[in-house]
XYZ file of N, CA, C and O in Angstrom:
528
model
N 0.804 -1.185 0.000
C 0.000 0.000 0.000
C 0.846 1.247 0.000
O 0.329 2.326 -0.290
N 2.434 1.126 0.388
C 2.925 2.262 0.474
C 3.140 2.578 -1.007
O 2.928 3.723 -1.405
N 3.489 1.764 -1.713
C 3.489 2.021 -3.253
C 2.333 2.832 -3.392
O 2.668 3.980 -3.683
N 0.854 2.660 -3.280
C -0.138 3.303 -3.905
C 0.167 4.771 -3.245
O -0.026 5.739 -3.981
N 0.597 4.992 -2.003
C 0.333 6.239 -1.623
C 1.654 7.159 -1.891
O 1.927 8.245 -1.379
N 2.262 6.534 -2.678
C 3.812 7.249 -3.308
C 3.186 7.851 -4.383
O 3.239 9.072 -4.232
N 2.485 7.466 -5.635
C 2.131 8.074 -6.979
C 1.181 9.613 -5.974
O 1.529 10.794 -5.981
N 0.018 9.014 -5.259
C -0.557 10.255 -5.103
C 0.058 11.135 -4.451
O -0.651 12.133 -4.319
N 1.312 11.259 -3.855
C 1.855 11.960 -3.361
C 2.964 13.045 -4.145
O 3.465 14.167 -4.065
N 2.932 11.956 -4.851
C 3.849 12.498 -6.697
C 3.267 13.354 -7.291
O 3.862 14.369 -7.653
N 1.860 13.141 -7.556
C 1.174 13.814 -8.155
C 0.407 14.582 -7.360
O -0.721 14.729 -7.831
N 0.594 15.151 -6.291
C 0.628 16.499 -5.504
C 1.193 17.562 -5.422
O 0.828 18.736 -5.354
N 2.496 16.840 -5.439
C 3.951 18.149 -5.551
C 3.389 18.769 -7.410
O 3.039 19.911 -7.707
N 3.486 17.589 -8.311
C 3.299 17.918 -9.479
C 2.705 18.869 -9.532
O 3.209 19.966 -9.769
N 1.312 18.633 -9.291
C -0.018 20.112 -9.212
C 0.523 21.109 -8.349
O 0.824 22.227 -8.766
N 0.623 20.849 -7.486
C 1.367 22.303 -6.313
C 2.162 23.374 -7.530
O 2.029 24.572 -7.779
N 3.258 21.996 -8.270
C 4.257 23.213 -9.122
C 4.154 23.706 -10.099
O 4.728 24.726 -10.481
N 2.974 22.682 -10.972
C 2.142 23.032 -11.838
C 1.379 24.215 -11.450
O 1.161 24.922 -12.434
N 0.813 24.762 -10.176
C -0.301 26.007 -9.809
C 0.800 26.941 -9.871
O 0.398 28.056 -10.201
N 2.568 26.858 -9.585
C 3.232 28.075 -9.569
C 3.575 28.500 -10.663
O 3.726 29.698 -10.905
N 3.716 27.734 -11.336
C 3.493 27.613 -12.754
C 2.637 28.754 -13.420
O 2.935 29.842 -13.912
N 1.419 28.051 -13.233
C 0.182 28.683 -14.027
C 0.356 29.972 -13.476
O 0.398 30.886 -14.300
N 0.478 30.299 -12.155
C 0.620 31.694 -11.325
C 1.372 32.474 -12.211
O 0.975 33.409 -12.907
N 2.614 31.950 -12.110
C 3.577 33.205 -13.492
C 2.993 33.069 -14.439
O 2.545 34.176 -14.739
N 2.597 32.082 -15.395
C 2.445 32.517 -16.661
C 1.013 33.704 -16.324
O 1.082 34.895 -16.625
N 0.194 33.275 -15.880
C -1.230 34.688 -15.613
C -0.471 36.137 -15.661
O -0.647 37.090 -16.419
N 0.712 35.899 -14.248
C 1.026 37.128 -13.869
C 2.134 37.987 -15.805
O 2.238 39.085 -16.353
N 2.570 36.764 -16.000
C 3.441 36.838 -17.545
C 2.572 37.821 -18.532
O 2.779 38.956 -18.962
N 1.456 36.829 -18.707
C 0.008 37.554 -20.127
C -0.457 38.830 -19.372
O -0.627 39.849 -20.042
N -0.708 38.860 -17.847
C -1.153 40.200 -17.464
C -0.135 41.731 -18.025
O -0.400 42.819 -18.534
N 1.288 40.900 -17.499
C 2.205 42.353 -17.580
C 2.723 42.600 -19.135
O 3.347 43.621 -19.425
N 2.415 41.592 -20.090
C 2.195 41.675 -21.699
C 0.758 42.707 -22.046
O 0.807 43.770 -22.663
N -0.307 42.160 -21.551
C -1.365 42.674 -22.053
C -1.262 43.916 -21.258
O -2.343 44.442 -21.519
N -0.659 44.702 -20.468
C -0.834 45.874 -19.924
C -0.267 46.659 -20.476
O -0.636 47.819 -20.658
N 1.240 45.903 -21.025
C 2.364 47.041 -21.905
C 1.558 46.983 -23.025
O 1.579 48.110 -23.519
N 0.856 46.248 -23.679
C 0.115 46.401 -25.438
C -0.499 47.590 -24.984
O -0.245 48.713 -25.420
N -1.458 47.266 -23.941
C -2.636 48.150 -23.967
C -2.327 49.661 -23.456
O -3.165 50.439 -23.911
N -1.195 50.392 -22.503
C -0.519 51.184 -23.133
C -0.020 51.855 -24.270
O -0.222 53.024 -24.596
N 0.630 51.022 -24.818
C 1.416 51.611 -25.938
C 0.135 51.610 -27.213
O 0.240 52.489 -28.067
N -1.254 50.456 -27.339
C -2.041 50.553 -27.939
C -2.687 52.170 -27.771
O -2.698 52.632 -28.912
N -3.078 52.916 -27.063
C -4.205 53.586 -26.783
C -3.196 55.156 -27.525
O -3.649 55.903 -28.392
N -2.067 55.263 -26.990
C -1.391 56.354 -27.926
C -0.962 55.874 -29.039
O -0.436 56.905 -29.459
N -0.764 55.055 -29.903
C -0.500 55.161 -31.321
C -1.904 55.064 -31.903
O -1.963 55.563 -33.027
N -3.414 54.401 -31.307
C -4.488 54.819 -32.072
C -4.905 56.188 -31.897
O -5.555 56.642 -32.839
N -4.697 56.931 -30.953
C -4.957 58.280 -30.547
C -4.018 58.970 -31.852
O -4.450 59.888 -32.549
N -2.654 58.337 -32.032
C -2.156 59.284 -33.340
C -2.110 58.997 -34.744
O -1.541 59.602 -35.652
N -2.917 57.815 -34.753
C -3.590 57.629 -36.327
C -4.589 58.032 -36.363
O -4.940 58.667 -37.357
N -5.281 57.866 -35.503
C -7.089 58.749 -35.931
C -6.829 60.085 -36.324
O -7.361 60.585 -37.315
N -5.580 61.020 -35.172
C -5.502 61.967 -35.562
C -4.845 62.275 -36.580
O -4.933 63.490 -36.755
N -4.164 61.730 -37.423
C -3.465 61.635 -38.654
C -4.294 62.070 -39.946
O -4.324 63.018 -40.730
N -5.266 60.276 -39.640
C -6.469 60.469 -40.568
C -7.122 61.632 -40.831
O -7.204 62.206 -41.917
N -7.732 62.058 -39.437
C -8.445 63.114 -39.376
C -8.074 64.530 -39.799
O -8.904 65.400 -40.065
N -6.458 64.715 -39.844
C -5.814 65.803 -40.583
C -5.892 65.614 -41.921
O -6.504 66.429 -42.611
N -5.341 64.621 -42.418
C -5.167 64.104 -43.788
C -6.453 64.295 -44.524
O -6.434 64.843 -45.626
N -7.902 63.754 -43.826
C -9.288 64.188 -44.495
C -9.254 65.498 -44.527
O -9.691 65.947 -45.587
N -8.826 66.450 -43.607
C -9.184 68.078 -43.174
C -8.891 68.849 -44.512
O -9.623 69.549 -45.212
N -7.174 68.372 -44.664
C -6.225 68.991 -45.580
C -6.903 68.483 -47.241
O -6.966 69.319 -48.143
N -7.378 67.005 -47.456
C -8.087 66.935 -49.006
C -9.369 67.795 -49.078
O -9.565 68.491 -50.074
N -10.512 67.759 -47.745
C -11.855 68.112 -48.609
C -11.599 69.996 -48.335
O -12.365 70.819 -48.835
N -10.265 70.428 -47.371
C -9.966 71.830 -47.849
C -9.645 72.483 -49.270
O -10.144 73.415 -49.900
N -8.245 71.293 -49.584
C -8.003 71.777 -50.959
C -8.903 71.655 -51.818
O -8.807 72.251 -52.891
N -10.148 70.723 -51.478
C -11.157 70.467 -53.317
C -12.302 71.583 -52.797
O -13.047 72.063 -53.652
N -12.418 71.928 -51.623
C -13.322 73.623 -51.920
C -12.492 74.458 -52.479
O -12.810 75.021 -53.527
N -11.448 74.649 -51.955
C -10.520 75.679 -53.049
C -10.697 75.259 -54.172
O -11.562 75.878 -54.792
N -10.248 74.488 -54.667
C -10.258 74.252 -56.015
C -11.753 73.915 -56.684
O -11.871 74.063 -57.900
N -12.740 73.524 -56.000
C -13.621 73.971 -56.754
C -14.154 75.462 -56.697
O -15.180 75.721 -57.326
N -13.600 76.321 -56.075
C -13.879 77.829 -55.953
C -13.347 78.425 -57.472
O -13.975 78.892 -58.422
N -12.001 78.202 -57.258
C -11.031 78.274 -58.230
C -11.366 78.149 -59.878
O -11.470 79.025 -60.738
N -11.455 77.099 -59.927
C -12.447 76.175 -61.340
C -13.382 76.814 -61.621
O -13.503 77.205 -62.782
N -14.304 77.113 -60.686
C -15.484 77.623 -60.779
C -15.333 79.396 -61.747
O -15.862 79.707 -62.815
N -14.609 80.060 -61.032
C -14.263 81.492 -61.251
C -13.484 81.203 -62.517
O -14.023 81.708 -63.502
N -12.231 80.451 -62.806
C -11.645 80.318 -64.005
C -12.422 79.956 -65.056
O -12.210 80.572 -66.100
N -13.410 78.979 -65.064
C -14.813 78.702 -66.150
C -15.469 79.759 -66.610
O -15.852 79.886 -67.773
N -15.674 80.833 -65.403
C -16.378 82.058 -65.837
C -15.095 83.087 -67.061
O -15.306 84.138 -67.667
N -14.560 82.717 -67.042
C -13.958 83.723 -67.854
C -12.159 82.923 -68.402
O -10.972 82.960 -68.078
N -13.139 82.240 -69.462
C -12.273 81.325 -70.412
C -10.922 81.404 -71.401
O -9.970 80.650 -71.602
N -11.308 82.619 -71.876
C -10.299 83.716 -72.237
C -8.986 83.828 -71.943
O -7.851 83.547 -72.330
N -9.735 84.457 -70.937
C -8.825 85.030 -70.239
C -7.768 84.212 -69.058
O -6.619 84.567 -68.798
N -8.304 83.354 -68.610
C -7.404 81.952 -67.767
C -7.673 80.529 -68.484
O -7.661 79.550 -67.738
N -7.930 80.307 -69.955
C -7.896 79.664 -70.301
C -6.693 78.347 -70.028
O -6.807 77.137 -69.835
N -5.649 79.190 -70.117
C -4.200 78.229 -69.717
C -3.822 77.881 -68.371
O -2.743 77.617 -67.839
N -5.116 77.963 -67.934
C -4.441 77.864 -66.306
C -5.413 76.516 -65.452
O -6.618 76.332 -65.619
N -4.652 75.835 -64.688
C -4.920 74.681 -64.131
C -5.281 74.900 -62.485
O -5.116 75.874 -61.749
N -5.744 73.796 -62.288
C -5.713 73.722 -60.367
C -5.229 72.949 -60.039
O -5.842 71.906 -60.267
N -4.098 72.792 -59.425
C -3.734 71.621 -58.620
C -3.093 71.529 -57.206
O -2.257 72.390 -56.933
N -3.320 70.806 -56.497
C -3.123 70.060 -55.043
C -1.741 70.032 -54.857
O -0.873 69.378 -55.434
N -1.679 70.898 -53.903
C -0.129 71.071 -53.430
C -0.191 69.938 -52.173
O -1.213 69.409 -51.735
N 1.390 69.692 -51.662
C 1.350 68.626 -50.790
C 1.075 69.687 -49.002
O 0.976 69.236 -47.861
N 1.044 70.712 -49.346
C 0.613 71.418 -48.056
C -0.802 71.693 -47.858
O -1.344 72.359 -46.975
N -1.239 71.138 -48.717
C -2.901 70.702 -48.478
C -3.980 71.759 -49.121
O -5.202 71.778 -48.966
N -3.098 72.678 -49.932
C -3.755 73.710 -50.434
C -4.263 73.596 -52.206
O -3.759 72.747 -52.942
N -5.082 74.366 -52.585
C -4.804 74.612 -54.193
C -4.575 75.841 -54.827
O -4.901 77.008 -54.609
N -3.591 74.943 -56.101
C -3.119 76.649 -56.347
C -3.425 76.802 -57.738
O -3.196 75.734 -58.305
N -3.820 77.623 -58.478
C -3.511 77.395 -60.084
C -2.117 77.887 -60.355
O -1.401 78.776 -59.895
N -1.989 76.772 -61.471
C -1.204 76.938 -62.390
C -0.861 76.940 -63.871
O -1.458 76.122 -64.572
N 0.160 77.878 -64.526
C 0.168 78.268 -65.182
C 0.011 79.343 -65.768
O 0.502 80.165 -64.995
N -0.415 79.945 -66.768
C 0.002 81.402 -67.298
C -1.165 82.373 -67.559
O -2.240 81.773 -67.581
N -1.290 84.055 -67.819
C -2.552 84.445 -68.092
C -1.331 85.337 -69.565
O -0.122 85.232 -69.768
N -2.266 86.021 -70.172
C -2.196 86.237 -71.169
C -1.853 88.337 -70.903
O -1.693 89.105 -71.851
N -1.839 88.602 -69.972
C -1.910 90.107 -69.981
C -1.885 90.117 -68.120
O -2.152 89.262 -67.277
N -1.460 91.424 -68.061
C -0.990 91.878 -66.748
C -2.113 92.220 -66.116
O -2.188 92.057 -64.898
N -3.141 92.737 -66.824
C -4.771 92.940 -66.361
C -5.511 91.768 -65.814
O -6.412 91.933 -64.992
N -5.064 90.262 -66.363
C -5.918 89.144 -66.202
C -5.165 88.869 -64.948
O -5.939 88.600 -64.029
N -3.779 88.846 -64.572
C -2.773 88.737 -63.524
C -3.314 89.412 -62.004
O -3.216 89.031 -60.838
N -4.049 90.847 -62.798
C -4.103 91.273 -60.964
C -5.698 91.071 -60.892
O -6.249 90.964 -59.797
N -6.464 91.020 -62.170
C -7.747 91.157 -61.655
C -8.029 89.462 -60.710
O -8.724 89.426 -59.694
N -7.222 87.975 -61.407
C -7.240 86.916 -60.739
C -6.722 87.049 -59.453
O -7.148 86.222 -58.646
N -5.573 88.214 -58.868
C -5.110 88.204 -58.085
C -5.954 88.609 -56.596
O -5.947 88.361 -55.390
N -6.577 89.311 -57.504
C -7.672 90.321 -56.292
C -8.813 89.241 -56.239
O -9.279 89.057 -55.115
N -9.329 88.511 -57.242
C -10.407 87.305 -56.833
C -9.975 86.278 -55.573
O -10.654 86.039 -54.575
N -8.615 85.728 -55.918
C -7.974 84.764 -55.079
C -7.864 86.325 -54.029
O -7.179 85.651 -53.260
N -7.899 87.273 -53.561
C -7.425 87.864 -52.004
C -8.520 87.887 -51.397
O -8.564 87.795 -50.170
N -9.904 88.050 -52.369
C -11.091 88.226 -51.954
C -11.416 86.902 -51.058
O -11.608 86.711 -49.857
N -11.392 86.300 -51.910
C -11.899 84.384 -51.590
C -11.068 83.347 -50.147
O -11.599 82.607 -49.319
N -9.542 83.738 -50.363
C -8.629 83.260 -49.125
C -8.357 84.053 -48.051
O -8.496 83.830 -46.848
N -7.806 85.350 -48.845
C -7.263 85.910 -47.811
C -5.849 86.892 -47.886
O -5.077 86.338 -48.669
N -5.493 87.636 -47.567
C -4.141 88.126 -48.329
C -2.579 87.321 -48.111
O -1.585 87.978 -48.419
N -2.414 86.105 -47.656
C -1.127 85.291 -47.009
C -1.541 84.571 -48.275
O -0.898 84.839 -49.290
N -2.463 83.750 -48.347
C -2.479 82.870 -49.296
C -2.737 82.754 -50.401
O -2.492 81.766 -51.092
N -3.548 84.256 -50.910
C -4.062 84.881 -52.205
C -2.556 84.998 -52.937
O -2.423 84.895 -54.156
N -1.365 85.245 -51.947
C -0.232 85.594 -52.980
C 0.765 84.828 -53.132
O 1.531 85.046 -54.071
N 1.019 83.637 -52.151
C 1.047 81.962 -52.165
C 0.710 81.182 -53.704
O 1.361 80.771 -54.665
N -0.658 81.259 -53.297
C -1.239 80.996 -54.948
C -0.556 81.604 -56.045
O 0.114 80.888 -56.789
N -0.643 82.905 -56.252
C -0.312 83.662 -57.069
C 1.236 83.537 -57.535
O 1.643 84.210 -58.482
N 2.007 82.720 -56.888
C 3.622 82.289 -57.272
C 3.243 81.353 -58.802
O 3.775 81.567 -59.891
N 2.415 80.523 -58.573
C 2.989 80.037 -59.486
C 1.638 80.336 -60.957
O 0.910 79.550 -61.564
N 1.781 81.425 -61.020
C 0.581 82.302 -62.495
C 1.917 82.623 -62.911
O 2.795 82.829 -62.075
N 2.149 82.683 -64.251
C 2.984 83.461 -64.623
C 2.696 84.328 -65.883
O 2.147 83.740 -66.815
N 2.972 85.563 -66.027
C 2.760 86.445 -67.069
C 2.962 85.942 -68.556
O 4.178 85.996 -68.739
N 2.483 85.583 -69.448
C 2.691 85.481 -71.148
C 2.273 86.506 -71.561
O 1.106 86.880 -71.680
N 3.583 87.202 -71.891
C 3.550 88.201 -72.699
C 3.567 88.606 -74.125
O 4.051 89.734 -74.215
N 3.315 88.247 -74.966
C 3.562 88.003 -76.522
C 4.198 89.368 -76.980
O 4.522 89.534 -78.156
């Protein structure tokens, strides 16, 4: 009988070291899942806000530029040669040329009206005079 009561005694210590066991690994996944969930909560805090710039800066530039478009359509002529396009600072600018120094400031004074005077002349870098 002492034989039988040797295995269960074996397999006591076993479980005992088996529970210290299981104890670290819990305490292991706890102090893992605490550093994720840290370091999780500020890098989604700075992609949302990323996103949320990145949307700000496109549906800004396509009101400009449909402002832009809009006013250049009205008067074909005269800004016929001139484009809109999406700068990487989130703005729009036209580009390209007007035909006379008159079409130069009267576009100039539309774009100061519409933005503002910092960025009306921003824009205005890249118009350039064709003079024939």
């Amino acid at each position: 009988m002492n034989h039988d009561a040797e295995p269960d005694s074996i397999s006591a210590l076993t479980s005992q070291a088996n529970q210290g066991k299981d104890t670290r690994f819990r305490y292991g996944c706890l102090a893992v899942y605490s550093i994720l969930t840290t370091l999780a909560v500020p890098i989604a805090f700075l992609l949302g806000h990323t996103v949320c710039a990145l949307s700000f800066y496109k549906s800004r530039a396509e009101y400009q530029e449909i402002r832009i478009e809009h006013y250049l359509k009205e008067n074909p002529q005269a800004y016929g040669q001139l484009e809109v396009v999406h700068s990487s600072n989130g703005w729009a600018y036209p580009l390209g040329s007007v035909n006379s120094q008159v079409d130069h400031d009267r576009l100039s004074k539309v774009l100061l009206w519409m933005f503002g005077d910092e960025l009306s002349e921003k824009m205005m870098d890249n118009v350039e005079l064709n003079l024939k």
